[in-house]
mmCIF file of C-alpha atoms and ligand atoms in Angstrom:
data_model
loop_
_atom_site.group_PDB
_atom_site.id
_atom_site.type_symbol
_atom_site.label_atom_id
_atom_site.label_comp_id
_atom_site.label_asym_id
_atom_site.label_seq_id
_atom_site.Cartn_x
_atom_site.Cartn_y
_atom_site.Cartn_z
ATOM 1 C CA MET A 516 -2.312 100.829 196.616
ATOM 2 C CA LYS A 517 1.390 101.542 196.213
ATOM 3 C CA ILE A 518 3.052 102.721 193.042
ATOM 4 C CA ALA A 519 6.417 104.178 192.045
ATOM 5 C CA MET A 520 7.195 106.581 189.220
ATOM 6 C CA LEU A 521 10.345 107.319 187.314
ATOM 7 C CA THR A 522 11.350 109.620 184.461
ATOM 8 C CA SER A 523 14.125 108.389 182.186
ATOM 9 C CA GLY A 524 16.167 109.628 179.214
ATOM 10 C CA GLY A 525 16.292 113.231 178.016
ATOM 11 C CA ASP A 526 13.878 115.534 179.801
ATOM 12 C CA CYS A 527 11.148 117.422 177.963
ATOM 13 C CA GLN A 528 8.133 119.608 178.590
ATOM 14 C CA GLY A 529 5.214 117.850 180.271
ATOM 15 C CA LEU A 530 6.928 115.239 182.453
ATOM 16 C CA ASN A 531 5.632 116.829 185.645
ATOM 17 C CA ALA A 532 2.204 117.504 184.135
ATOM 18 C CA THR A 533 1.907 113.822 183.248
ATOM 19 C CA MET A 534 2.952 112.574 186.696
ATOM 20 C CA ARG A 535 0.455 115.024 188.163
ATOM 21 C CA GLY A 536 -2.261 113.534 185.942
ATOM 22 C CA VAL A 537 -1.496 110.015 187.195
ATOM 23 C CA ALA A 538 -1.240 111.012 190.851
ATOM 24 C CA LYS A 539 -4.284 113.284 191.055
ATOM 25 C CA THR A 540 -6.475 110.670 189.378
ATOM 26 C CA LEU A 541 -5.302 107.948 191.770
ATOM 27 C CA TYR A 542 -5.723 110.157 194.858
ATOM 28 C CA ASN A 543 -9.208 111.166 193.704
ATOM 29 C CA GLU A 544 -10.401 107.744 192.667
ATOM 30 C CA ILE A 545 -8.666 105.412 195.114
ATOM 31 C CA GLY A 546 -7.741 107.707 197.974
ATOM 32 C CA ASP A 547 -5.403 105.428 199.886
ATOM 33 C CA VAL A 548 -2.393 105.617 197.599
ATOM 34 C CA THR A 549 1.309 105.644 198.376
ATOM 35 C CA ILE A 550 3.533 107.061 195.637
ATOM 36 C CA TYR A 551 7.297 106.698 195.566
ATOM 37 C CA GLY A 552 9.422 108.811 193.268
ATOM 38 C CA ILE A 553 12.446 106.944 191.935
ATOM 39 C CA LEU A 554 15.294 109.442 191.518
ATOM 40 C CA ASP A 555 17.230 110.015 188.283
ATOM 41 C CA GLY A 556 15.510 107.406 186.138
ATOM 42 C CA TYR A 557 16.590 103.759 186.049
ATOM 43 C CA LYS A 558 19.753 104.790 187.911
ATOM 44 C CA GLY A 559 17.658 105.362 191.024
ATOM 45 C CA LEU A 560 15.917 102.020 190.550
ATOM 46 C CA ILE A 561 19.313 100.303 190.285
ATOM 47 C CA ASP A 562 20.841 102.174 193.234
ATOM 48 C CA GLY A 563 17.695 102.044 195.364
ATOM 49 C CA LYS A 564 17.374 105.844 195.461
ATOM 50 C CA TYR A 565 13.817 107.030 195.921
ATOM 51 C CA LYS A 566 11.613 109.245 198.045
ATOM 52 C CA LYS A 567 8.058 108.978 199.277
ATOM 53 C CA LEU A 568 5.983 111.654 197.610
ATOM 54 C CA LYS A 569 3.133 113.541 199.212
ATOM 55 C CA LYS A 570 -0.094 114.763 197.654
ATOM 56 C CA GLU A 571 1.253 118.321 197.810
ATOM 57 C CA ASP A 572 4.238 117.344 195.653
ATOM 58 C CA PHE A 573 1.866 117.096 192.705
ATOM 59 C CA SER A 574 0.400 120.578 193.168
ATOM 60 C CA GLY A 575 1.715 123.512 191.165
ATOM 61 C CA ILE A 576 3.666 121.354 188.714
ATOM 62 C CA LEU A 577 1.325 121.397 185.704
ATOM 63 C CA THR A 578 3.390 124.109 184.055
ATOM 64 C CA LEU A 579 6.774 123.238 185.540
ATOM 65 C CA GLY A 580 9.450 122.195 183.015
ATOM 66 C CA GLY A 581 11.967 119.388 183.560
ATOM 67 C CA THR A 582 11.196 116.632 186.048
ATOM 68 C CA ILE A 583 10.805 116.820 189.814
ATOM 69 C CA LEU A 584 12.385 113.340 190.011
ATOM 70 C CA GLY A 585 15.512 113.986 187.961
ATOM 71 C CA THR A 586 16.470 111.836 185.008
ATOM 72 C CA SER A 587 19.463 110.121 183.399
ATOM 73 C CA ARG A 588 20.340 108.127 180.333
ATOM 74 C CA GLN A 589 20.953 104.434 181.059
ATOM 75 C CA PRO A 590 21.580 102.766 177.682
ATOM 76 C CA PHE A 591 19.464 99.673 177.122
ATOM 77 C CA LYS A 592 22.374 97.761 175.569
ATOM 78 C CA LYS A 593 24.253 98.031 178.863
ATOM 79 C CA MET A 594 21.346 96.903 181.034
ATOM 80 C CA LYS A 595 22.295 93.236 180.880
ATOM 81 C CA VAL A 596 26.020 93.914 181.276
ATOM 82 C CA ILE A 597 27.395 93.270 184.763
ATOM 83 C CA GLU A 598 29.429 96.309 185.812
ATOM 84 C CA GLU A 599 33.033 96.153 187.043
ATOM 85 C CA ASN A 600 31.723 96.757 190.561
ATOM 86 C CA GLY A 601 29.711 93.543 190.186
ATOM 87 C CA VAL A 602 26.297 95.221 190.013
ATOM 88 C CA ASP A 603 23.691 93.190 188.139
ATOM 89 C CA LYS A 604 21.416 96.061 187.068
ATOM 90 C CA ILE A 605 18.349 93.983 186.283
ATOM 91 C CA LYS A 606 18.580 92.123 189.581
ATOM 92 C CA ALA A 607 19.095 95.421 191.419
ATOM 93 C CA MET A 608 16.031 97.012 189.765
ATOM 94 C CA LYS A 609 13.901 94.026 190.667
ATOM 95 C CA GLU A 610 15.129 94.193 194.249
ATOM 96 C CA THR A 611 14.145 97.855 194.614
ATOM 97 C CA TYR A 612 10.724 97.078 193.137
ATOM 98 C CA LYS A 613 10.293 94.181 195.576
ATOM 99 C CA LYS A 614 11.542 96.177 198.536
ATOM 100 C CA LEU A 615 9.008 98.932 197.907
ATOM 101 C CA ASP A 616 6.311 96.267 197.586
ATOM 102 C CA ILE A 617 4.584 98.277 194.847
ATOM 103 C CA ASP A 618 1.623 97.294 192.687
ATOM 104 C CA CYS A 619 2.955 99.072 189.613
ATOM 105 C CA LEU A 620 5.961 100.965 188.318
ATOM 106 C CA VAL A 621 5.011 103.969 186.159
ATOM 107 C CA ILE A 622 7.730 104.816 183.648
ATOM 108 C CA LEU A 623 7.886 108.008 181.575
ATOM 109 C CA GLY A 624 10.333 107.920 178.703
ATOM 110 C CA GLY A 625 11.230 107.591 175.055
ATOM 111 C CA ASN A 626 12.605 104.818 172.885
ATOM 112 C CA GLY A 627 15.499 103.499 174.976
ATOM 113 C CA THR A 628 13.394 103.775 178.121
ATOM 114 C CA HIS A 629 10.681 101.632 176.533
ATOM 115 C CA LYS A 630 13.131 98.856 175.664
ATOM 116 C CA THR A 631 14.126 98.602 179.318
ATOM 117 C CA ALA A 632 10.493 98.914 180.454
ATOM 118 C CA ASN A 633 9.623 95.973 178.233
ATOM 119 C CA LEU A 634 12.531 94.009 179.674
ATOM 120 C CA LEU A 635 11.223 94.677 183.188
ATOM 121 C CA ARG A 636 7.785 93.503 182.052
ATOM 122 C CA GLU A 637 9.354 90.309 180.723
ATOM 123 C CA GLU A 638 11.038 89.913 184.100
ATOM 124 C CA GLY A 639 7.585 89.887 185.692
ATOM 125 C CA LEU A 640 7.264 93.481 186.939
ATOM 126 C CA ASN A 641 3.964 95.352 186.612
ATOM 127 C CA VAL A 642 4.675 98.399 184.482
ATOM 128 C CA VAL A 643 2.649 101.118 182.791
ATOM 129 C CA THR A 644 4.523 103.581 180.592
ATOM 130 C CA LEU A 645 3.949 107.038 179.125
ATOM 131 C CA PRO A 646 5.385 108.314 175.826
ATOM 132 C CA LYS A 647 7.770 111.203 176.326
ATOM 133 C CA THR A 648 9.991 112.823 173.702
ATOM 134 C CA ILE A 649 10.285 115.986 171.686
ATOM 135 C CA ASP A 650 11.283 113.718 168.761
ATOM 136 C CA ASN A 651 7.783 112.159 168.437
ATOM 137 C CA ASP A 652 9.472 108.957 167.274
ATOM 138 C CA LEU A 653 7.808 106.410 169.563
ATOM 139 C CA TRP A 654 5.957 103.636 167.830
ATOM 140 C CA GLY A 655 2.315 103.056 168.790
ATOM 141 C CA THR A 656 1.243 106.642 169.434
ATOM 142 C CA ASP A 657 0.368 109.400 166.997
ATOM 143 C CA VAL A 658 1.923 111.932 169.323
ATOM 144 C CA THR A 659 4.282 111.996 172.296
ATOM 145 C CA PHE A 660 4.175 114.660 174.978
ATOM 146 C CA GLY A 661 6.845 117.356 174.683
ATOM 147 C CA PHE A 662 6.673 117.301 170.896
ATOM 148 C CA GLN A 663 4.156 120.117 170.419
ATOM 149 C CA SER A 664 5.905 122.325 172.970
ATOM 150 C CA ALA A 665 9.235 121.765 171.202
ATOM 151 C CA ILE A 666 7.580 122.692 167.878
ATOM 152 C CA ASP A 667 6.585 126.009 169.478
ATOM 153 C CA VAL A 668 10.175 126.720 170.526
ATOM 154 C CA ALA A 669 11.775 125.640 167.239
ATOM 155 C CA THR A 670 9.190 127.608 165.237
ATOM 156 C CA ASP A 671 9.882 130.691 167.318
ATOM 157 C CA VAL A 672 13.593 130.311 166.558
ATOM 158 C CA ILE A 673 12.912 130.087 162.816
ATOM 159 C CA ASP A 674 10.536 133.084 163.016
ATOM 160 C CA ARG A 675 13.173 135.182 164.727
ATOM 161 C CA ILE A 676 15.923 134.081 162.343
ATOM 162 C CA HIS A 677 13.678 135.167 159.470
ATOM 163 C CA THR A 678 13.935 138.826 160.435
ATOM 164 C CA THR A 679 17.740 138.820 160.397
ATOM 165 C CA ALA A 680 17.909 136.628 157.305
ATOM 166 C CA THR A 681 15.618 139.053 155.459
ATOM 167 C CA SER A 682 17.351 142.223 156.678
ATOM 168 C CA HIS A 683 20.817 140.975 155.716
ATOM 169 C CA GLY A 684 19.899 138.868 152.713
ATOM 170 C CA ARG A 685 21.627 135.863 154.227
ATOM 171 C CA ILE A 686 21.262 132.116 154.173
ATOM 172 C CA PHE A 687 20.536 130.692 157.625
ATOM 173 C CA VAL A 688 20.919 127.046 158.568
ATOM 174 C CA VAL A 689 18.857 126.281 161.690
ATOM 175 C CA GLU A 690 19.623 122.946 163.333
ATOM 176 C CA ILE A 691 16.631 121.287 164.960
ATOM 177 C CA MET A 692 16.842 118.324 167.349
ATOM 178 C CA GLY A 693 16.102 114.807 166.124
ATOM 179 C CA HIS A 694 18.834 112.291 165.378
ATOM 180 C CA LYS A 695 16.779 109.569 163.770
ATOM 181 C CA ALA A 696 13.386 111.109 163.002
ATOM 182 C CA GLY A 697 12.549 114.371 161.285
ATOM 183 C CA TRP A 698 9.130 115.109 162.830
ATOM 184 C CA LEU A 699 10.245 118.155 164.792
ATOM 185 C CA THR A 700 12.174 119.662 161.871
ATOM 186 C CA LEU A 701 9.338 118.932 159.458
ATOM 187 C CA CYS A 702 6.645 120.550 161.611
ATOM 188 C CA SER A 703 8.644 123.543 162.814
ATOM 189 C CA GLY A 704 10.099 123.981 159.325
ATOM 190 C CA ILE A 705 6.638 124.190 157.783
ATOM 191 C CA ALA A 706 5.287 126.339 160.640
ATOM 192 C CA GLY A 707 8.274 128.696 160.454
ATOM 193 C CA GLY A 708 8.108 129.023 156.686
ATOM 194 C CA ALA A 709 11.502 127.413 156.029
ATOM 195 C CA ASP A 710 12.484 127.295 152.352
ATOM 196 C CA ILE A 711 14.432 124.048 152.597
ATOM 197 C CA ILE A 712 13.796 121.247 155.117
ATOM 198 C CA LEU A 713 16.356 118.482 155.566
ATOM 199 C CA ILE A 714 15.369 115.404 157.562
ATOM 200 C CA PRO A 715 17.107 112.058 158.198
ATOM 201 C CA GLU A 716 14.453 110.202 156.185
ATOM 202 C CA ILE A 717 15.228 112.138 152.958
ATOM 203 C CA PRO A 718 18.950 112.264 152.108
ATOM 204 C CA TYR A 719 19.977 115.634 150.707
ATOM 205 C CA ASP A 720 21.996 116.553 147.635
ATOM 206 C CA ILE A 721 24.018 119.736 148.209
ATOM 207 C CA ASN A 722 23.680 120.676 144.527
ATOM 208 C CA LYS A 723 19.897 120.587 144.842
ATOM 209 C CA ILE A 724 20.181 122.935 147.825
ATOM 210 C CA LYS A 725 22.406 125.235 145.754
ATOM 211 C CA GLY A 726 19.871 125.125 142.907
ATOM 212 C CA GLU A 727 17.078 126.072 145.293
ATOM 213 C CA ILE A 728 19.006 129.006 146.763
ATOM 214 C CA GLU A 729 19.851 130.268 143.269
ATOM 215 C CA LYS A 730 16.270 129.911 142.118
ATOM 216 C CA ARG A 731 15.196 132.062 145.055
ATOM 217 C CA SER A 732 17.905 134.650 144.274
ATOM 218 C CA ALA A 733 16.744 134.840 140.671
ATOM 219 C CA ASP A 734 13.283 135.459 142.101
ATOM 220 C CA ASN A 735 14.680 138.428 144.087
ATOM 221 C CA LYS A 736 14.661 136.530 147.356
ATOM 222 C CA GLY A 737 18.125 137.162 148.680
ATOM 223 C CA PHE A 738 17.664 135.080 151.792
ATOM 224 C CA SER A 739 16.856 131.450 152.460
ATOM 225 C CA ILE A 740 16.109 129.516 155.626
ATOM 226 C CA ILE A 741 17.223 125.925 155.832
ATOM 227 C CA ALA A 742 15.767 123.885 158.708
ATOM 228 C CA VAL A 743 17.994 120.857 159.167
ATOM 229 C CA ALA A 744 17.476 117.953 161.556
ATOM 230 C CA GLU A 745 20.601 117.152 163.554
ATOM 231 C CA GLY A 746 20.443 113.642 162.074
ATOM 232 C CA ALA A 747 20.176 114.705 158.421
ATOM 233 C CA VAL A 748 22.377 112.771 155.986
ATOM 234 C CA SER A 749 23.721 113.506 152.528
ATOM 235 C CA LEU A 750 23.018 111.338 149.522
ATOM 236 C CA GLU A 751 26.583 110.005 149.642
ATOM 237 C CA GLU A 752 26.256 109.142 153.340
ATOM 238 C CA SER A 753 22.963 107.362 152.768
ATOM 239 C CA LYS A 754 24.839 104.838 150.584
ATOM 240 C CA MET A 755 27.437 104.080 153.251
ATOM 241 C CA ASN A 756 27.339 101.117 155.593
ATOM 242 C CA LYS A 757 27.272 101.757 159.353
ATOM 243 C CA LYS A 758 31.059 101.553 159.742
ATOM 244 C CA GLU A 759 31.795 103.897 156.834
ATOM 245 C CA PHE A 760 29.188 106.365 158.066
ATOM 246 C CA LYS A 761 30.646 106.375 161.574
ATOM 247 C CA ALA A 762 34.146 106.989 160.208
ATOM 248 C CA SER A 763 32.882 109.765 157.943
ATOM 249 C CA ARG A 764 31.208 111.552 160.860
ATOM 250 C CA GLU A 765 34.248 111.083 163.100
ATOM 251 C CA ASN A 766 36.363 112.793 160.455
ATOM 252 C CA MET A 767 33.886 115.637 159.976
ATOM 253 C CA LYS A 768 35.681 118.847 160.924
ATOM 254 C CA GLN A 769 32.535 120.801 161.780
ATOM 255 C CA PRO A 770 30.860 120.424 165.197
ATOM 256 C CA SER A 771 27.515 119.415 163.690
ATOM 257 C CA ILE A 772 25.621 118.915 160.441
ATOM 258 C CA ALA A 773 24.339 122.514 160.230
ATOM 259 C CA TYR A 774 27.907 123.847 160.199
ATOM 260 C CA ARG A 775 28.907 121.315 157.561
ATOM 261 C CA ILE A 776 26.018 122.298 155.314
ATOM 262 C CA ALA A 777 26.875 125.989 155.818
ATOM 263 C CA ASP A 778 30.474 125.302 154.721
ATOM 264 C CA GLU A 779 29.276 123.263 151.761
ATOM 265 C CA ILE A 780 26.988 126.091 150.602
ATOM 266 C CA MET A 781 29.688 128.728 151.005
ATOM 267 C CA ALA A 782 32.083 126.583 148.972
ATOM 268 C CA ILE A 783 29.769 126.470 145.954
ATOM 269 C CA THR A 784 27.877 129.792 146.123
ATOM 270 C CA ASP A 785 28.670 133.459 146.823
ATOM 271 C CA HIS A 786 26.145 133.648 149.644
ATOM 272 C CA GLU A 787 26.822 134.654 153.200
ATOM 273 C CA VAL A 788 25.701 131.801 155.459
ATOM 274 C CA ARG A 789 25.080 131.730 159.213
ATOM 275 C CA VAL A 790 24.176 128.889 161.561
ATOM 276 C CA ALA A 791 21.771 128.833 164.521
ATOM 277 C CA VAL A 792 21.605 125.842 166.867
ATOM 278 C CA PRO A 793 18.901 126.209 169.543
ATOM 279 C CA GLY A 794 19.812 122.805 171.051
ATOM 280 C CA HIS A 795 18.353 121.953 174.449
ATOM 281 C CA VAL A 796 16.331 125.171 174.536
ATOM 282 C CA GLN A 797 13.850 123.111 172.502
ATOM 283 C CA ARG A 798 13.267 120.804 175.470
ATOM 284 C CA GLY A 799 13.168 123.496 178.129
ATOM 285 C CA GLY A 800 10.513 125.421 179.984
ATOM 286 C CA ALA A 801 6.795 125.000 180.427
ATOM 287 C CA PRO A 802 4.660 122.651 178.323
ATOM 288 C CA ASN A 803 2.353 124.486 175.932
ATOM 289 C CA PRO A 804 -1.448 124.249 176.370
ATOM 290 C CA TYR A 805 -1.703 121.339 173.893
ATOM 291 C CA ASP A 806 0.806 119.318 175.914
ATOM 292 C CA ARG A 807 -0.831 120.247 179.229
ATOM 293 C CA VAL A 808 -4.088 118.766 177.958
ATOM 294 C CA LEU A 809 -2.349 115.730 176.437
ATOM 295 C CA CYS A 810 -0.325 115.055 179.609
ATOM 296 C CA THR A 811 -3.457 115.300 181.744
ATOM 297 C CA ARG A 812 -5.294 112.858 179.468
ATOM 298 C CA PHE A 813 -2.316 110.488 179.297
ATOM 299 C CA GLY A 814 -1.841 110.623 183.067
ATOM 300 C CA ALA A 815 -5.505 110.030 183.868
ATOM 301 C CA TYR A 816 -5.550 107.084 181.473
ATOM 302 C CA ALA A 817 -2.413 105.579 183.024
ATOM 303 C CA ALA A 818 -4.180 105.734 186.405
ATOM 304 C CA TYR A 819 -7.118 103.883 184.865
ATOM 305 C CA LEU A 820 -4.777 101.144 183.568
ATOM 306 C CA ILE A 821 -3.203 100.838 187.038
ATOM 307 C CA LYS A 822 -6.611 100.653 188.747
ATOM 308 C CA GLU A 823 -7.800 97.987 186.309
ATOM 309 C CA LYS A 824 -4.490 96.099 186.592
ATOM 310 C CA LYS A 825 -3.965 96.376 182.833
ATOM 311 C CA PHE A 826 -0.196 96.259 183.146
ATOM 312 C CA GLY A 827 2.416 95.886 180.428
ATOM 313 C CA ASN A 828 1.009 98.749 178.353
ATOM 314 C CA MET A 829 2.101 102.138 177.100
ATOM 315 C CA VAL A 830 -0.474 104.909 177.031
ATOM 316 C CA GLY A 831 -0.744 106.304 173.509
ATOM 317 C CA MET A 832 -2.969 108.306 171.208
ATOM 318 C CA LYS A 833 -4.605 106.821 168.121
ATOM 319 C CA ASP A 834 -6.849 108.939 165.908
ATOM 320 C CA GLY A 835 -7.578 111.388 168.722
ATOM 321 C CA LYS A 836 -8.389 108.714 171.318
ATOM 322 C CA ILE A 837 -6.220 107.716 174.251
ATOM 323 C CA VAL A 838 -5.478 103.994 174.087
ATOM 324 C CA ALA A 839 -3.347 101.251 175.655
ATOM 325 C CA VAL A 840 -0.615 99.838 173.429
ATOM 326 C CA PRO A 841 1.111 96.568 174.451
ATOM 327 C CA LEU A 842 4.725 97.279 175.412
ATOM 328 C CA GLY A 843 5.920 94.325 173.370
ATOM 329 C CA GLU A 844 4.680 96.122 170.242
ATOM 330 C CA VAL A 845 6.341 99.414 171.119
ATOM 331 C CA ALA A 846 9.800 98.415 172.339
ATOM 332 C CA GLY A 847 12.567 98.671 169.781
ATOM 333 C CA ARG A 848 10.443 100.186 167.007
ATOM 334 C CA LEU A 849 11.074 103.664 165.751
ATOM 335 C CA LYS A 850 8.373 105.865 164.218
ATOM 336 C CA THR A 851 10.129 107.792 161.461
ATOM 337 C CA VAL A 852 8.499 110.095 158.894
ATOM 338 C CA PRO A 853 7.146 107.899 156.087
ATOM 339 C CA ALA A 854 7.901 108.913 152.500
ATOM 340 C CA ASP A 855 4.171 109.250 151.767
ATOM 341 C CA ASN A 856 3.480 111.518 154.750
ATOM 342 C CA GLN A 857 0.866 114.150 153.827
ATOM 343 C CA MET A 858 2.826 116.959 155.485
ATOM 344 C CA ILE A 859 5.726 116.319 153.114
ATOM 345 C CA ALA A 860 3.375 116.339 150.136
ATOM 346 C CA ALA A 861 1.776 119.624 151.255
ATOM 347 C CA ALA A 862 5.173 121.193 151.912
ATOM 348 C CA ARG A 863 6.358 120.268 148.418
ATOM 349 C CA LYS A 864 3.179 121.748 146.930
ATOM 350 C CA VAL A 865 3.885 125.139 148.512
ATOM 351 C CA GLY A 866 7.410 125.055 147.143
ATOM 352 C CA ILE A 867 9.452 123.812 150.107
ATOM 353 C CA SER A 868 12.471 121.821 148.985
ATOM 354 C CA PHE A 869 13.704 118.710 150.801
ATOM 355 C CA GLY A 870 17.072 118.891 149.117
ATOM 356 C CA ASP A 871 16.349 115.768 147.064
HETATM 357 O O1 F6P B 919 15.552 112.453 172.521
HETATM 358 C C1 F6P B 919 15.445 113.804 172.742
HETATM 359 C C2 F6P B 919 16.692 114.530 172.305
HETATM 360 O O2 F6P B 919 16.553 115.887 172.624
HETATM 361 C C3 F6P B 919 17.052 114.371 170.830
HETATM 362 O O3 F6P B 919 16.308 115.204 169.993
HETATM 363 C C4 F6P B 919 18.515 114.695 170.847
HETATM 364 O O4 F6P B 919 19.146 114.122 169.751
HETATM 365 C C5 F6P B 919 18.968 114.107 172.151
HETATM 366 O O5 F6P B 919 17.832 114.037 172.972
HETATM 367 C C6 F6P B 919 20.039 114.893 172.853
HETATM 368 O O6 F6P B 919 20.452 114.165 173.952
HETATM 369 P P1 F6P B 919 21.239 114.746 175.202
HETATM 370 O O7 F6P B 919 20.293 115.567 176.006
HETATM 371 O O8 F6P B 919 21.688 113.544 175.936
HETATM 372 O O9 F6P B 919 22.346 115.581 174.664
#
């Protein structure tokens, strides 16, 4: 059997652990397996850049962060566009696949990656995919790998900010990754004991935030921690159409939403406000034990799908069980935090404000 693997989009914890899970299972159960590593995501598939991997390449990488194959962002909307240099990307990807004469292409990635994976499936390629992203926003799986490890990092940041916030009696705005979905901010915000959590799914009202800070002050709590998703939007912005929203963000003088919220708070209160943006630190380093187990289970299941020729599926988790989800169902659908999510309800019960 011959397969190829690629990692695409932003990196995260657990990419190597997952590839290891696929490879070790195939080596153990089939034996005669050739594995190619496509370099730098779909870019390598387009440019025909790959390397033959050896069994040893999959040893010692369970805890290794990043991806041994490299990755890149290749926007789905540009996949069908013929470049100025005349390259037809879809044709080129199919040619590399054909040249390698593989039985299956294993693709590890998030939302954009899955749209292209589905396109390749429609073009007749055998693909099996694995759900990667710290954002946990992939449809069809309860959890993506990388997410739990990123929660650990973001929670640690909020924990550490707490000590300074308490000592100085300051307001801290901590910006957590997640442009479209608030899962990471919600979970790390609750785990870190944030007082206010702002996520893209719940537009915030700055006056409600002010009210919350003042309520805490009146209660002798001179500090407040605001965990804000990088994609959080204000009430006013939530009423804008796409064009107006884009223009409003282009005119924003602050480098990101956390800084804007800090300025807004300072303009209407007497509090000292500071901002912390952990950024890509949230995606870096070793996967935590939860992700190591998840990646191993996902990888082993992907190998099963390959062995059984059940192509055109993403490996996912549903109610604690690893399952196959048809790619056609996954591609192009975002899993955002629903309004009736139980975590939101519990957070509200313990007094966390969502700025609404
Ligand atoms: O999708 C993962 C993610 O880390 C998002 O949370 C974030 O918005 C984005 O990637 C950042 O992308 P880049 O690494 O290209 O700056």
